[in-house]
C-alpha positions as MATLAB code, in Angstrom:
seq = 'XXXXXXXXXXXXXXXXXXXXXXXXXXXXXXXXXXXXXXXXXXXXXXXXXXXXXXXXXXXXXXXXXXXXXXXXXXXXXXXXXXXXXXXXXXXXXXXXXXXXXXXXXXXXXXXXXXXXXXXXXXXXXXXXXXXXXXXXXXXXXXXXXXXXXXXXXXXXXXXXXXXXXXXXXXXXXXXXXXXXXXXXXXXXXXXXXXXXXXXXXXXXXXXXXXXXXXXXXXXXXXXXXXXXXXXXXXXXXXXXXXXXXX';
ca = [
       0.081    0.039    0.061;
       1.535    3.206   -1.024;
       1.723    6.352    1.036;
       0.334    9.528   -0.403;
       2.438   12.610    0.185;
       2.625   16.217   -0.683;
       6.139   17.587   -1.214;
       6.583   21.023    0.122;
      10.225   22.207   -0.922;
      12.572   25.023   -1.724;
      14.901   23.466   -4.334;
      17.970   23.625   -3.388;
      20.432   20.775   -4.164;
      19.201   18.463   -1.621;
      15.643   19.247   -2.227;
      16.201   18.147   -5.876;
      17.717   14.926   -4.674;
      14.500   14.369   -2.347;
      12.203   14.929   -5.270;
      13.945   12.386   -7.307;
      13.670    9.920   -4.541;
       9.845   10.503   -4.135;
       9.552   10.078   -7.907;
      11.513    6.818   -7.842;
      10.183    5.235   -4.732;
       7.068    2.913   -5.308;
       6.384    3.069   -1.585;
       4.949    6.628   -2.023;
       2.459    8.316   -4.342;
       3.487   11.997   -4.793;
       0.355   13.837   -5.054;
       2.018   17.162   -5.936;
       4.720   19.548   -5.064;
       4.514   23.053   -3.384;
       7.408   25.500   -3.388;
       8.381   28.042   -0.818;
      11.008   30.735   -0.303;
      14.356   29.346    1.512;
      17.315   28.226   -0.515;
      16.398   30.941   -2.917;
      13.628   33.168   -3.885;
      10.142   31.542   -4.581;
      10.501   32.213   -8.287;
      13.770   30.507   -8.429;
      12.619   27.358   -6.180;
       9.561   26.935   -8.294;
      11.620   27.218  -11.733;
      14.136   24.803  -10.131;
      11.284   22.104   -9.238;
       9.672   22.417  -12.691;
      13.063   21.894  -14.428;
      14.008   18.937  -12.171;
      10.800   17.313  -13.215;
      11.454   18.246  -16.944;
      14.746   16.518  -16.728;
      13.092   12.929  -15.638;
      10.270   13.495  -17.936;
       7.677   13.949  -15.056;
       6.357   17.316  -16.021;
       2.983   15.878  -15.355;
       3.503   16.344  -11.612;
       1.716   19.561  -10.529;
       3.542   22.345   -8.886;
       1.996   25.046   -6.905;
       3.591   28.212   -5.747;
       3.359   29.101   -2.136;
       4.672   31.805    0.160;
       7.293   34.023   -1.097;
       8.327   35.282    2.448;
       8.280   34.437    5.922;
       5.043   35.097    8.166;
       6.622   37.858   10.008;
      10.491   38.259    9.395;
      12.402   39.627    6.330;
      13.354   36.957    3.688;
      16.588   35.565    3.652;
      18.057   32.975    1.105;
      20.920   30.519    1.288;
      22.697   31.717   -1.930;
      26.109   31.138   -0.164;
      25.201   27.464   -0.031;
      23.040   26.879   -3.178;
      24.343   29.436   -5.453;
      22.437   32.293   -7.294;
      20.044   29.902   -9.106;
      19.543   27.706   -6.076;
      20.627   24.807   -8.163;
      24.107   26.107   -9.160;
      26.230   23.155  -10.962;
      24.318   20.941  -13.317;
      22.895   22.042  -16.594;
      19.070   21.484  -16.341;
      16.431   21.651  -19.319;
      14.201   24.622  -19.425;
      10.805   23.642  -18.093;
       7.841   23.409  -20.585;
       5.306   23.106  -17.830;
       3.811   25.974  -15.711;
       2.743   26.062  -12.018;
      -0.828   25.413  -11.538;
      -2.947   28.425  -11.216;
      -3.691   28.077   -7.659;
      -1.994   28.994   -4.256;
      -0.156   26.319   -2.478;
      -2.522   26.073    0.415;
      -5.655   25.496   -1.710;
      -3.848   23.090   -3.892;
      -2.688   21.148   -0.856;
      -6.645   21.096    0.466;
      -7.736   19.947   -3.041;
      -5.176   17.175   -3.249;
      -4.893   15.919    0.198;
      -6.863   12.744    1.311;
      -6.947   10.587    4.391;
      -3.741    9.207    5.264;
      -1.584   11.893    3.453;
       1.931   12.780    4.821;
       3.178   16.266    4.483;
       6.809   16.244    3.827;
       8.239   19.829    4.407;
      11.866   20.239    3.692;
      12.177   23.943    3.429;
      10.960   26.602    5.829;
       7.494   25.880    7.216;
       5.484   28.991    6.076;
       3.164   26.921    3.663;
       2.679   24.239    6.125;
       1.637   26.777    8.836;
      -0.682   28.901    6.425;
      -2.201   25.581    5.266;
      -3.006   24.416    8.660;
      -4.377   27.911    9.820;
      -6.701   27.927    6.890;
      -7.725   24.269    6.482;
      -6.666   22.602    9.827;
      -5.310   18.965   10.191;
      -8.191   16.937    8.586;
      -6.327   14.206    6.526;
      -2.998   15.029    7.581;
      -1.674   11.696    8.785;
       1.547   13.424   10.059;
       4.091   15.851    8.984;
       7.772   14.954    8.402;
      10.089   17.899    8.256;
      13.721   18.427    7.574;
      14.808   21.286   10.035;
      16.035   22.028   13.374;
      19.128   20.791   15.318;
      19.263   19.013   18.758;
      22.892   20.054   18.859;
      24.780   22.682   16.490;
      22.879   24.733   14.144;
      24.234   25.961   10.501;
      22.963   29.587   10.925;
      23.764   30.347   14.623;
      25.399   27.966   17.060;
      21.982   26.469   17.762;
      19.606   27.258   14.958;
      18.993   25.398   11.439;
      18.331   27.307    8.414;
      14.870   26.065    7.840;
      13.592   26.734   11.235;
      15.646   29.846   11.481;
      14.007   31.186    8.172;
      10.388   31.368    9.739;
      10.560   30.371   13.403;
       6.899   31.520   13.744;
       5.683   29.315   11.155;
       7.672   26.285   12.718;
       6.104   27.140   16.104;
       2.787   26.913   14.597;
       3.499   23.392   12.951;
       5.106   21.949   15.938;
       1.927   22.878   18.183;
      -0.559   21.843   15.392;
      -1.622   18.558   17.225;
      -0.500   16.074   14.612;
       2.411   13.961   14.766;
       5.431   15.662   13.665;
       8.715   13.960   12.899;
      11.626   16.256   12.973;
      14.632   15.253   10.867;
      17.443   17.653   12.209;
      20.922   18.232   11.277;
      22.111   15.718   14.116;
      20.943   13.171   11.815;
      21.363   14.525    8.255;
      24.972   15.470    9.030;
      25.641   11.883    9.208;
      24.158   11.050    5.728;
      27.116   12.259    3.331;
      26.959   11.519   -0.404;
      30.616   11.097   -0.943;
      32.589   11.369   -4.084;
      32.629    7.503   -4.185;
      28.928    7.324   -4.078;
      28.736   10.234   -6.766;
      30.913    8.202   -9.002;
      28.340    5.298   -8.688;
      25.401    7.627   -9.533;
      27.292    9.077  -12.602;
      27.742    5.300  -13.811;
      24.015    4.898  -13.644;
      23.156    7.177  -16.372;
      21.785   10.561  -16.985;
      19.789   11.023  -13.908;
      22.502    9.636  -11.668;
      25.147   12.004  -13.580;
      22.583   15.024  -12.578;
      22.801   13.756   -8.754;
      26.730   13.667   -9.057;
      26.910   17.022  -10.443;
      24.660   18.552   -7.740;
      26.832   16.786   -5.130;
      29.808   18.372   -6.770;
      28.437   21.796   -6.201;
      26.915   21.357   -2.869;
      29.917   19.833   -1.416;
      32.054   22.996   -2.029;
      30.257   24.703    0.841;
      30.478   21.790    3.220;
      34.146   21.506    2.553;
      34.949   25.114    3.407;
      32.746   25.082    6.408;
      33.326   21.529    8.046;
      36.077   20.155    6.070;
      34.068   17.297    4.776;
      34.625   15.288    1.491;
      30.902   15.034    0.475;
      27.615   16.808    1.003;
      24.637   15.860    3.381;
      21.484   14.898    1.473;
      19.423   16.583    4.357;
      15.833   16.459    2.421;
      16.399   13.017    0.974;
      16.702   11.681    4.535;
      13.368   13.146    5.543;
      11.620   11.812    2.487;
      13.252    8.359    3.178;
      11.954    8.413    6.588;
       8.345    8.480    5.491;
       8.418    4.791    4.042;
      11.599    3.746    6.008;
      11.002    4.870    9.692;
      13.639    2.429   11.039;
      16.270    4.901    9.620;
];
């Protein structure tokens, strides 16, 4: 029995890998994608989602634009990590599809059905606004990439997705539905190393795209942490949906 999911994301290198994992995993049914500000502006994260879907021949997957800024605070993007496009590094085809003509929160309301898992791998603005407008009916649980039990990556304690919109995060954590937080203490142990990148590259065109994502994404982590590899933060959160033993 497949698990219905809606992926709320801000592509982003690791978001792109999470999206590919969702498409490739028979355990989940991807009902749609919503985009949010975060790793780059909303225009760029939306375009990136559409272009990744174009690359793999899945432009049929609907994409809805969400919030272009946090609930209260000023917008901050992570160009220092993901580059000016949000997906610097690999070449991507131009998207032939357009976002649906519907805001993300209404799109979720139309697509969601009993048992749906909301997988949120960017700032939690869209999820907070959806819960405020439509409540928790049909939301089985929320799995999010964000937070840190120990060291953050924006301040000594704060991780980017939560730091970018803490007011939204507070609403989500208090929503009354089960929330699974996949934080940096977990994802910083899940490195895609050059050896793994070579294995992906040998697998063909999509694998080469993943390897090229890692080549760029690891530059920040080499400078900041001295790592020879890049954490696949958002893919870990996606995988937890159907492999909770992780």
